[in-house]
Amino acid sequence: MKNVLVIYYSQSGQLETIAQNIAKPFLNSENINVTFHEIQLEKPFPFPWNKDAFFDAFPESFLQIPTTLKPVPEAILNTKFDLILFHYQVWYLSPSIPINSFLKSDEAKKILNNTPVITISGSRNMWIMAQEKIKTLLKEANAQLVGNVALVDRVGNLISVITIVEWMFSGVKKKYLGIFPLPGVSEKDIQESPKFGEVMLSAFNENNLEHLQPKLVEIGAVKISPYLVTVDKTANKIFNKWSNLIFKNQKNRKKLLKVFNVYLFLAIWLISPIVYILHFISYPFKLKTIKRETQYYQGV
């Protein structure tokens, strides 16, 4: 009997549903024992979010500063798993605080040590640099990254800003004003996600996980937007300055967070469109770089 561990953290329930769907082929296999572990905090973040709490999470999210988690059950700690399906959210272009907290814990290092891991993210659209940070943490835990699935909100960048914010602050997944598309990963993509589990299971049963990622890419597991890669990289540099400024000035934290709030609004609605135009103009001159980056980010 082989053991598979499904790890996830979800506030809205979206990523939990994705985790359950991708695990279905494993659950239907008689020779595999599947265990689910939900990462839980001693002091949970609110959902729906309020504005103050949402922005207050920024510095620690981006700087990957851990918080206290509830203990992992002994039954999980005492089991050697043959594969881990690791599901995570992206907060402020970094893995969420609960995910960072888990990956930096001694418990995670024990669970992940010398174990194949497949990462699955559910995000608005920018996950590239968060995945790079996940890679670093997995390497530090001596885990073996063998696959990656990145599920995103497929609507336009600016439209998804409106719909996701409404969802986070209301806690209700609905068509905002009755005219905007539903926020988050589409229901179609969620319902079709067991296809990724089927490919994973096949590679797992064949002891061929080292060749898994190209097969996942073939069925749409990772799609790269060169524009969003550029925005993600640029925003990471800017967020690095803002997060350090705020974190190192705790006395002025609230004031600085309000200034950051204004900056973020301007960056999204004024700077982002300009970046897109510049990207569109320069695109023909960067084809080699784009091709190279696409191949890299679609891999593991």
mmCIF file of C-alpha atoms in Angstrom:
data_model
loop_
_atom_site.group_PDB
_atom_site.id
_atom_site.type_symbol
_atom_site.label_atom_id
_atom_site.label_comp_id
_atom_site.label_asym_id
_atom_site.label_seq_id
_atom_site.Cartn_x
_atom_site.Cartn_y
_atom_site.Cartn_z
ATOM 1 C CA MET A 1 0.000 0.000 0.000
ATOM 2 C CA LYS A 2 1.399 3.379 -1.046
ATOM 3 C CA ASN A 3 0.739 6.570 0.895
ATOM 4 C CA VAL A 4 -0.191 9.914 -0.672
ATOM 5 C CA LEU A 5 -0.580 13.114 1.350
ATOM 6 C CA VAL A 6 -2.759 15.988 0.128
ATOM 7 C CA ILE A 7 -1.844 19.289 1.798
ATOM 8 C CA TYR A 8 -3.828 22.491 1.339
ATOM 9 C CA TYR A 9 -4.818 25.809 2.854
ATOM 10 C CA SER A 10 -8.050 27.406 1.710
ATOM 11 C CA GLN A 11 -10.172 30.282 2.960
ATOM 12 C CA SER A 12 -13.031 30.359 0.460
ATOM 13 C CA GLY A 13 -13.091 26.610 -0.107
ATOM 14 C CA GLN A 14 -12.019 26.905 -3.754
ATOM 15 C CA LEU A 15 -8.594 25.335 -3.289
ATOM 16 C CA GLU A 16 -10.029 22.630 -1.044
ATOM 17 C CA THR A 17 -12.410 21.638 -3.851
ATOM 18 C CA ILE A 18 -9.528 21.617 -6.332
ATOM 19 C CA ALA A 19 -7.494 19.443 -3.953
ATOM 20 C CA GLN A 20 -10.355 16.966 -3.607
ATOM 21 C CA ASN A 21 -10.914 16.826 -7.369
ATOM 22 C CA ILE A 22 -7.276 16.282 -8.288
ATOM 23 C CA ALA A 23 -7.046 13.568 -5.640
ATOM 24 C CA LYS A 24 -10.080 11.651 -6.987
ATOM 25 C CA PRO A 25 -8.075 9.234 -9.188
ATOM 26 C CA PHE A 26 -5.854 8.419 -6.191
ATOM 27 C CA LEU A 27 -8.890 7.947 -3.935
ATOM 28 C CA ASN A 28 -10.332 5.497 -6.456
ATOM 29 C CA SER A 29 -7.154 3.416 -6.475
ATOM 30 C CA GLU A 30 -7.323 0.380 -4.188
ATOM 31 C CA ASN A 31 -3.579 0.214 -3.544
ATOM 32 C CA ILE A 32 -3.195 3.836 -2.441
ATOM 33 C CA ASN A 33 -3.990 5.327 0.947
ATOM 34 C CA VAL A 34 -4.791 9.056 0.651
ATOM 35 C CA THR A 35 -4.530 11.389 3.648
ATOM 36 C CA PHE A 36 -5.710 15.004 3.647
ATOM 37 C CA HIS A 37 -4.108 17.687 5.797
ATOM 38 C CA GLU A 38 -5.535 21.191 6.044
ATOM 39 C CA ILE A 39 -3.009 23.736 7.281
ATOM 40 C CA GLN A 40 -4.596 25.599 10.193
ATOM 41 C CA LEU A 41 -3.444 28.690 12.064
ATOM 42 C CA GLU A 42 -3.617 29.255 15.805
ATOM 43 C CA LYS A 43 -5.043 32.685 14.976
ATOM 44 C CA PRO A 44 -6.905 32.415 11.639
ATOM 45 C CA PHE A 45 -7.032 35.233 9.128
ATOM 46 C CA PRO A 46 -10.536 36.597 8.519
ATOM 47 C CA PHE A 47 -12.731 35.576 5.622
ATOM 48 C CA PRO A 48 -14.292 37.595 4.274
ATOM 49 C CA TRP A 49 -11.458 40.058 4.717
ATOM 50 C CA ASN A 50 -11.856 43.622 5.892
ATOM 51 C CA LYS A 51 -9.715 46.328 4.340
ATOM 52 C CA ASP A 52 -7.431 46.880 7.337
ATOM 53 C CA ALA A 53 -6.691 43.178 7.834
ATOM 54 C CA PHE A 54 -6.124 42.669 4.113
ATOM 55 C CA PHE A 55 -3.442 45.332 3.816
ATOM 56 C CA ASP A 56 -1.966 44.537 7.225
ATOM 57 C CA ALA A 57 -1.066 41.078 5.916
ATOM 58 C CA PHE A 58 1.116 42.571 3.167
ATOM 59 C CA PRO A 59 4.570 42.941 4.793
ATOM 60 C CA GLU A 60 4.626 39.509 6.433
ATOM 61 C CA SER A 61 3.180 37.885 3.312
ATOM 62 C CA PHE A 62 5.776 39.252 0.937
ATOM 63 C CA LEU A 63 8.700 38.897 3.361
ATOM 64 C CA GLN A 64 7.601 35.303 4.064
ATOM 65 C CA ILE A 65 7.521 35.752 7.828
ATOM 66 C CA PRO A 66 5.888 32.718 9.468
ATOM 67 C CA THR A 67 3.152 32.663 12.071
ATOM 68 C CA THR A 68 2.063 29.968 14.532
ATOM 69 C CA LEU A 69 0.221 26.947 13.150
ATOM 70 C CA LYS A 70 -1.796 24.238 14.818
ATOM 71 C CA PRO A 71 0.262 21.032 15.139
ATOM 72 C CA VAL A 72 0.289 18.438 12.387
ATOM 73 C CA PRO A 73 -1.357 15.195 13.594
ATOM 74 C CA GLU A 74 1.080 12.578 14.863
ATOM 75 C CA ALA A 75 -0.365 10.026 12.434
ATOM 76 C CA ILE A 76 0.878 12.170 9.543
ATOM 77 C CA LEU A 77 4.253 12.885 11.126
ATOM 78 C CA ASN A 78 4.813 9.176 11.709
ATOM 79 C CA THR A 79 3.948 8.103 8.151
ATOM 80 C CA LYS A 80 6.419 7.991 5.286
ATOM 81 C CA PHE A 81 4.569 9.289 2.230
ATOM 82 C CA ASP A 82 5.403 8.228 -1.315
ATOM 83 C CA LEU A 83 3.966 11.405 -2.863
ATOM 84 C CA ILE A 84 2.689 14.777 -1.664
ATOM 85 C CA LEU A 85 0.168 16.928 -3.522
ATOM 86 C CA PHE A 86 0.831 20.419 -2.195
ATOM 87 C CA HIS A 87 -1.861 23.068 -2.814
ATOM 88 C CA TYR A 88 -1.215 26.741 -2.117
ATOM 89 C CA GLN A 89 -2.562 30.266 -2.516
ATOM 90 C CA VAL A 90 -0.635 33.365 -3.584
ATOM 91 C CA TRP A 91 -0.780 36.429 -1.342
ATOM 92 C CA TYR A 92 0.963 39.594 -2.510
ATOM 93 C CA LEU A 93 3.039 37.706 -5.096
ATOM 94 C CA SER A 94 4.351 35.280 -2.467
ATOM 95 C CA PRO A 95 3.079 31.995 -1.065
ATOM 96 C CA SER A 96 0.427 32.789 1.555
ATOM 97 C CA ILE A 97 1.455 33.245 5.184
ATOM 98 C CA PRO A 98 -0.028 29.858 6.204
ATOM 99 C CA ILE A 99 1.900 28.138 3.398
ATOM 100 C CA ASN A 100 5.180 29.882 4.242
ATOM 101 C CA SER A 101 4.646 29.071 7.909
ATOM 102 C CA PHE A 102 4.146 25.402 7.137
ATOM 103 C CA LEU A 103 7.081 25.048 4.749
ATOM 104 C CA LYS A 104 9.428 26.702 7.247
ATOM 105 C CA SER A 105 8.318 24.481 10.124
ATOM 106 C CA ASP A 106 10.246 21.507 11.492
ATOM 107 C CA GLU A 107 7.146 19.384 10.938
ATOM 108 C CA ALA A 108 7.132 20.167 7.223
ATOM 109 C CA LYS A 109 10.824 19.393 6.931
ATOM 110 C CA LYS A 110 10.177 15.973 8.447
ATOM 111 C CA ILE A 111 7.212 15.268 6.156
ATOM 112 C CA LEU A 112 8.817 16.591 2.964
ATOM 113 C CA ASN A 113 12.294 15.154 3.406
ATOM 114 C CA ASN A 114 13.319 13.077 0.381
ATOM 115 C CA THR A 115 9.709 12.948 -0.849
ATOM 116 C CA PRO A 116 8.328 13.694 -4.353
ATOM 117 C CA VAL A 117 6.088 16.773 -4.348
ATOM 118 C CA ILE A 118 3.632 18.123 -6.912
ATOM 119 C CA THR A 119 2.624 21.748 -6.385
ATOM 120 C CA ILE A 120 -0.849 22.984 -7.293
ATOM 121 C CA SER A 121 -1.705 26.678 -7.039
ATOM 122 C CA GLY A 122 -4.996 28.497 -7.355
ATOM 123 C CA SER A 123 -4.462 32.212 -7.922
ATOM 124 C CA ARG A 124 -5.791 35.313 -9.641
ATOM 125 C CA ASN A 125 -3.151 35.254 -12.365
ATOM 126 C CA MET A 126 0.349 36.010 -11.071
ATOM 127 C CA TRP A 127 1.973 32.917 -9.579
ATOM 128 C CA ILE A 128 5.373 32.737 -11.327
ATOM 129 C CA MET A 129 7.560 34.332 -8.661
ATOM 130 C CA ALA A 130 5.563 32.730 -5.847
ATOM 131 C CA GLN A 131 6.375 29.359 -7.396
ATOM 132 C CA GLU A 132 10.061 30.281 -7.484
ATOM 133 C CA LYS A 133 9.854 30.972 -3.749
ATOM 134 C CA ILE A 134 8.075 27.653 -3.218
ATOM 135 C CA LYS A 135 10.908 25.919 -5.088
ATOM 136 C CA THR A 136 13.438 27.449 -2.696
ATOM 137 C CA LEU A 137 11.510 26.344 0.385
ATOM 138 C CA LEU A 138 11.019 22.825 -0.965
ATOM 139 C CA LYS A 139 14.726 22.569 -1.707
ATOM 140 C CA GLU A 140 15.538 23.674 1.847
ATOM 141 C CA ALA A 141 13.236 20.902 3.091
ATOM 142 C CA ASN A 142 15.028 18.374 0.851
ATOM 143 C CA ALA A 143 11.819 17.688 -1.085
ATOM 144 C CA GLN A 144 11.812 16.582 -4.728
ATOM 145 C CA LEU A 145 9.635 18.822 -6.898
ATOM 146 C CA VAL A 146 8.358 16.632 -9.741
ATOM 147 C CA GLY A 147 5.317 18.499 -11.059
ATOM 148 C CA ASN A 148 3.383 21.750 -11.048
ATOM 149 C CA VAL A 149 -0.169 22.797 -11.896
ATOM 150 C CA ALA A 150 -1.094 26.496 -11.940
ATOM 151 C CA LEU A 151 -4.829 27.208 -12.060
ATOM 152 C CA VAL A 152 -5.777 30.847 -12.571
ATOM 153 C CA ASP A 153 -8.664 33.220 -13.137
ATOM 154 C CA ARG A 154 -8.795 33.375 -16.938
ATOM 155 C CA VAL A 155 -10.532 36.757 -17.311
ATOM 156 C CA GLY A 156 -8.623 39.963 -18.080
ATOM 157 C CA ASN A 157 -6.145 41.310 -15.549
ATOM 158 C CA LEU A 158 -8.042 44.459 -14.560
ATOM 159 C CA ILE A 159 -11.457 42.795 -14.571
ATOM 160 C CA SER A 160 -10.197 40.073 -12.239
ATOM 161 C CA VAL A 161 -8.929 42.745 -9.840
ATOM 162 C CA ILE A 162 -12.503 43.991 -9.441
ATOM 163 C CA THR A 163 -14.110 40.563 -9.116
ATOM 164 C CA ILE A 164 -11.523 39.036 -6.770
ATOM 165 C CA VAL A 165 -11.540 42.039 -4.430
ATOM 166 C CA GLU A 166 -15.337 41.903 -4.263
ATOM 167 C CA TRP A 167 -15.154 38.182 -3.450
ATOM 168 C CA MET A 168 -12.515 38.626 -0.736
ATOM 169 C CA PHE A 169 -14.382 41.463 0.962
ATOM 170 C CA SER A 170 -17.885 39.994 0.661
ATOM 171 C CA GLY A 171 -17.074 36.317 1.099
ATOM 172 C CA VAL A 172 -19.597 35.478 -1.618
ATOM 173 C CA LYS A 173 -18.592 34.100 -5.018
ATOM 174 C CA LYS A 174 -21.033 35.858 -7.324
ATOM 175 C CA LYS A 175 -21.240 37.961 -10.465
ATOM 176 C CA TYR A 176 -20.496 41.449 -9.180
ATOM 177 C CA LEU A 177 -23.311 43.868 -10.126
ATOM 178 C CA GLY A 178 -24.759 41.021 -12.153
ATOM 179 C CA ILE A 179 -22.548 41.848 -15.128
ATOM 180 C CA PHE A 180 -18.995 40.869 -14.187
ATOM 181 C CA PRO A 181 -17.804 37.250 -14.581
ATOM 182 C CA LEU A 182 -17.551 34.984 -11.565
ATOM 183 C CA PRO A 183 -14.283 35.469 -9.654
ATOM 184 C CA GLY A 184 -11.551 32.884 -9.251
ATOM 185 C CA VAL A 185 -10.713 29.700 -11.097
ATOM 186 C CA SER A 186 -13.616 28.881 -13.409
ATOM 187 C CA GLU A 187 -16.081 26.159 -12.447
ATOM 188 C CA LYS A 188 -15.182 24.406 -15.706
ATOM 189 C CA ASP A 189 -11.490 24.283 -14.803
ATOM 190 C CA ILE A 190 -12.300 23.087 -11.286
ATOM 191 C CA GLN A 191 -14.597 20.323 -12.517
ATOM 192 C CA GLU A 192 -12.045 19.211 -15.120
ATOM 193 C CA SER A 193 -9.119 19.197 -12.677
ATOM 194 C CA PRO A 194 -9.315 15.408 -12.037
ATOM 195 C CA LYS A 195 -7.592 15.047 -15.435
ATOM 196 C CA PHE A 196 -4.399 16.287 -13.794
ATOM 197 C CA GLY A 197 -4.799 13.695 -11.066
ATOM 198 C CA GLU A 198 -5.162 10.960 -13.670
ATOM 199 C CA VAL A 199 -1.856 11.909 -15.309
ATOM 200 C CA MET A 200 -0.189 12.148 -11.902
ATOM 201 C CA LEU A 201 -1.526 8.744 -10.875
ATOM 202 C CA SER A 202 -0.310 7.144 -14.093
ATOM 203 C CA ALA A 203 3.223 8.490 -13.620
ATOM 204 C CA PHE A 204 3.117 7.533 -9.938
ATOM 205 C CA ASN A 205 2.094 3.938 -10.652
ATOM 206 C CA GLU A 206 4.761 3.656 -13.349
ATOM 207 C CA ASN A 207 7.448 5.094 -11.043
ATOM 208 C CA ASN A 208 8.029 7.716 -13.717
ATOM 209 C CA LEU A 209 7.477 10.986 -11.849
ATOM 210 C CA GLU A 210 10.657 12.509 -13.276
ATOM 211 C CA HIS A 211 8.905 12.744 -16.653
ATOM 212 C CA LEU A 212 5.564 13.953 -15.286
ATOM 213 C CA GLN A 213 5.735 17.701 -15.924
ATOM 214 C CA PRO A 214 5.781 17.643 -19.764
ATOM 215 C CA LYS A 215 2.676 15.436 -19.658
ATOM 216 C CA LEU A 216 0.923 17.895 -17.351
ATOM 217 C CA VAL A 217 1.852 20.803 -19.612
ATOM 218 C CA GLU A 218 0.383 18.945 -22.592
ATOM 219 C CA ILE A 219 -3.054 18.978 -20.955
ATOM 220 C CA GLY A 220 -2.919 22.638 -19.929
ATOM 221 C CA ALA A 221 -1.494 22.501 -16.403
ATOM 222 C CA VAL A 222 0.727 25.548 -16.881
ATOM 223 C CA LYS A 223 0.096 28.421 -19.261
ATOM 224 C CA ILE A 224 2.492 31.350 -19.367
ATOM 225 C CA SER A 225 1.627 34.988 -20.084
ATOM 226 C CA PRO A 226 4.856 36.848 -20.968
ATOM 227 C CA TYR A 227 3.185 40.121 -19.964
ATOM 228 C CA LEU A 228 2.267 38.821 -16.504
ATOM 229 C CA VAL A 229 5.771 37.403 -16.047
ATOM 230 C CA THR A 230 7.131 40.914 -16.630
ATOM 231 C CA VAL A 231 4.607 42.472 -14.251
ATOM 232 C CA ASP A 232 5.281 39.820 -11.600
ATOM 233 C CA LYS A 233 9.043 40.363 -11.680
ATOM 234 C CA THR A 234 8.741 44.154 -11.650
ATOM 235 C CA ALA A 235 6.142 44.174 -8.883
ATOM 236 C CA ASN A 236 8.322 41.875 -6.756
ATOM 237 C CA LYS A 237 11.109 44.462 -6.813
ATOM 238 C CA ILE A 238 8.676 47.205 -5.805
ATOM 239 C CA PHE A 239 6.948 45.090 -3.146
ATOM 240 C CA ASN A 240 10.345 44.253 -1.672
ATOM 241 C CA LYS A 241 11.011 47.940 -1.002
ATOM 242 C CA TRP A 242 7.527 48.632 0.355
ATOM 243 C CA SER A 243 7.377 45.565 2.616
ATOM 244 C CA ASN A 244 10.778 46.264 4.164
ATOM 245 C CA LEU A 245 9.932 49.928 4.680
ATOM 246 C CA ILE A 246 6.677 49.076 6.452
ATOM 247 C CA PHE A 247 8.020 46.144 8.479
ATOM 248 C CA LYS A 248 11.017 48.120 9.742
ATOM 249 C CA ASN A 249 8.863 51.091 10.771
ATOM 250 C CA GLN A 250 6.283 49.516 13.062
ATOM 251 C CA LYS A 251 5.443 52.838 14.746
ATOM 252 C CA ASN A 252 4.282 54.223 11.412
ATOM 253 C CA ARG A 253 2.910 50.923 10.114
ATOM 254 C CA LYS A 254 -0.721 52.008 9.791
ATOM 255 C CA LYS A 255 0.154 55.248 8.017
ATOM 256 C CA LEU A 256 2.565 53.533 5.649
ATOM 257 C CA LEU A 257 -0.001 50.841 4.848
ATOM 258 C CA LYS A 258 -2.489 53.552 3.880
ATOM 259 C CA VAL A 259 0.105 55.094 1.567
ATOM 260 C CA PHE A 260 0.823 51.653 0.112
ATOM 261 C CA ASN A 261 -2.913 51.187 -0.449
ATOM 262 C CA VAL A 262 -3.000 54.363 -2.551
ATOM 263 C CA TYR A 263 0.154 53.357 -4.414
ATOM 264 C CA LEU A 264 -1.248 49.913 -5.196
ATOM 265 C CA PHE A 265 -4.441 51.450 -6.578
ATOM 266 C CA LEU A 266 -2.455 53.769 -8.855
ATOM 267 C CA ALA A 267 -0.092 50.970 -9.901
ATOM 268 C CA ILE A 268 -2.967 48.718 -10.942
ATOM 269 C CA TRP A 269 -5.089 51.272 -12.754
ATOM 270 C CA LEU A 270 -2.490 53.679 -14.175
ATOM 271 C CA ILE A 271 0.937 52.040 -14.307
ATOM 272 C CA SER A 272 -0.210 48.533 -15.295
ATOM 273 C CA PRO A 273 -1.858 49.628 -18.580
ATOM 274 C CA ILE A 274 1.283 51.576 -19.507
ATOM 275 C CA VAL A 275 3.430 48.506 -18.823
ATOM 276 C CA TYR A 276 1.127 46.477 -21.066
ATOM 277 C CA ILE A 277 1.503 48.949 -23.938
ATOM 278 C CA LEU A 278 5.300 48.928 -23.578
ATOM 279 C CA HIS A 279 5.277 45.128 -23.464
ATOM 280 C CA PHE A 280 3.153 44.979 -26.609
ATOM 281 C CA ILE A 281 5.537 47.311 -28.457
ATOM 282 C CA SER A 282 8.685 45.463 -27.377
ATOM 283 C CA TYR A 283 7.249 41.948 -27.768
ATOM 284 C CA PRO A 284 8.705 41.234 -31.269
ATOM 285 C CA PHE A 285 12.191 42.080 -30.007
ATOM 286 C CA LYS A 286 12.033 39.721 -27.035
ATOM 287 C CA LEU A 287 10.824 36.514 -28.676
ATOM 288 C CA LYS A 288 13.951 34.490 -27.821
ATOM 289 C CA THR A 289 13.829 35.586 -24.193
ATOM 290 C CA ILE A 290 10.099 34.898 -23.978
ATOM 291 C CA LYS A 291 10.518 31.409 -25.445
ATOM 292 C CA ARG A 292 13.333 30.611 -23.019
ATOM 293 C CA GLU A 293 11.386 31.909 -20.015
ATOM 294 C CA THR A 294 8.226 30.070 -21.047
ATOM 295 C CA GLN A 295 10.083 26.755 -21.220
ATOM 296 C CA TYR A 296 11.653 27.400 -17.830
ATOM 297 C CA TYR A 297 8.485 28.431 -15.998
ATOM 298 C CA GLN A 298 6.482 25.560 -17.478
ATOM 299 C CA GLY A 299 9.021 23.163 -16.025
ATOM 300 C CA VAL A 300 9.991 22.282 -12.482
#
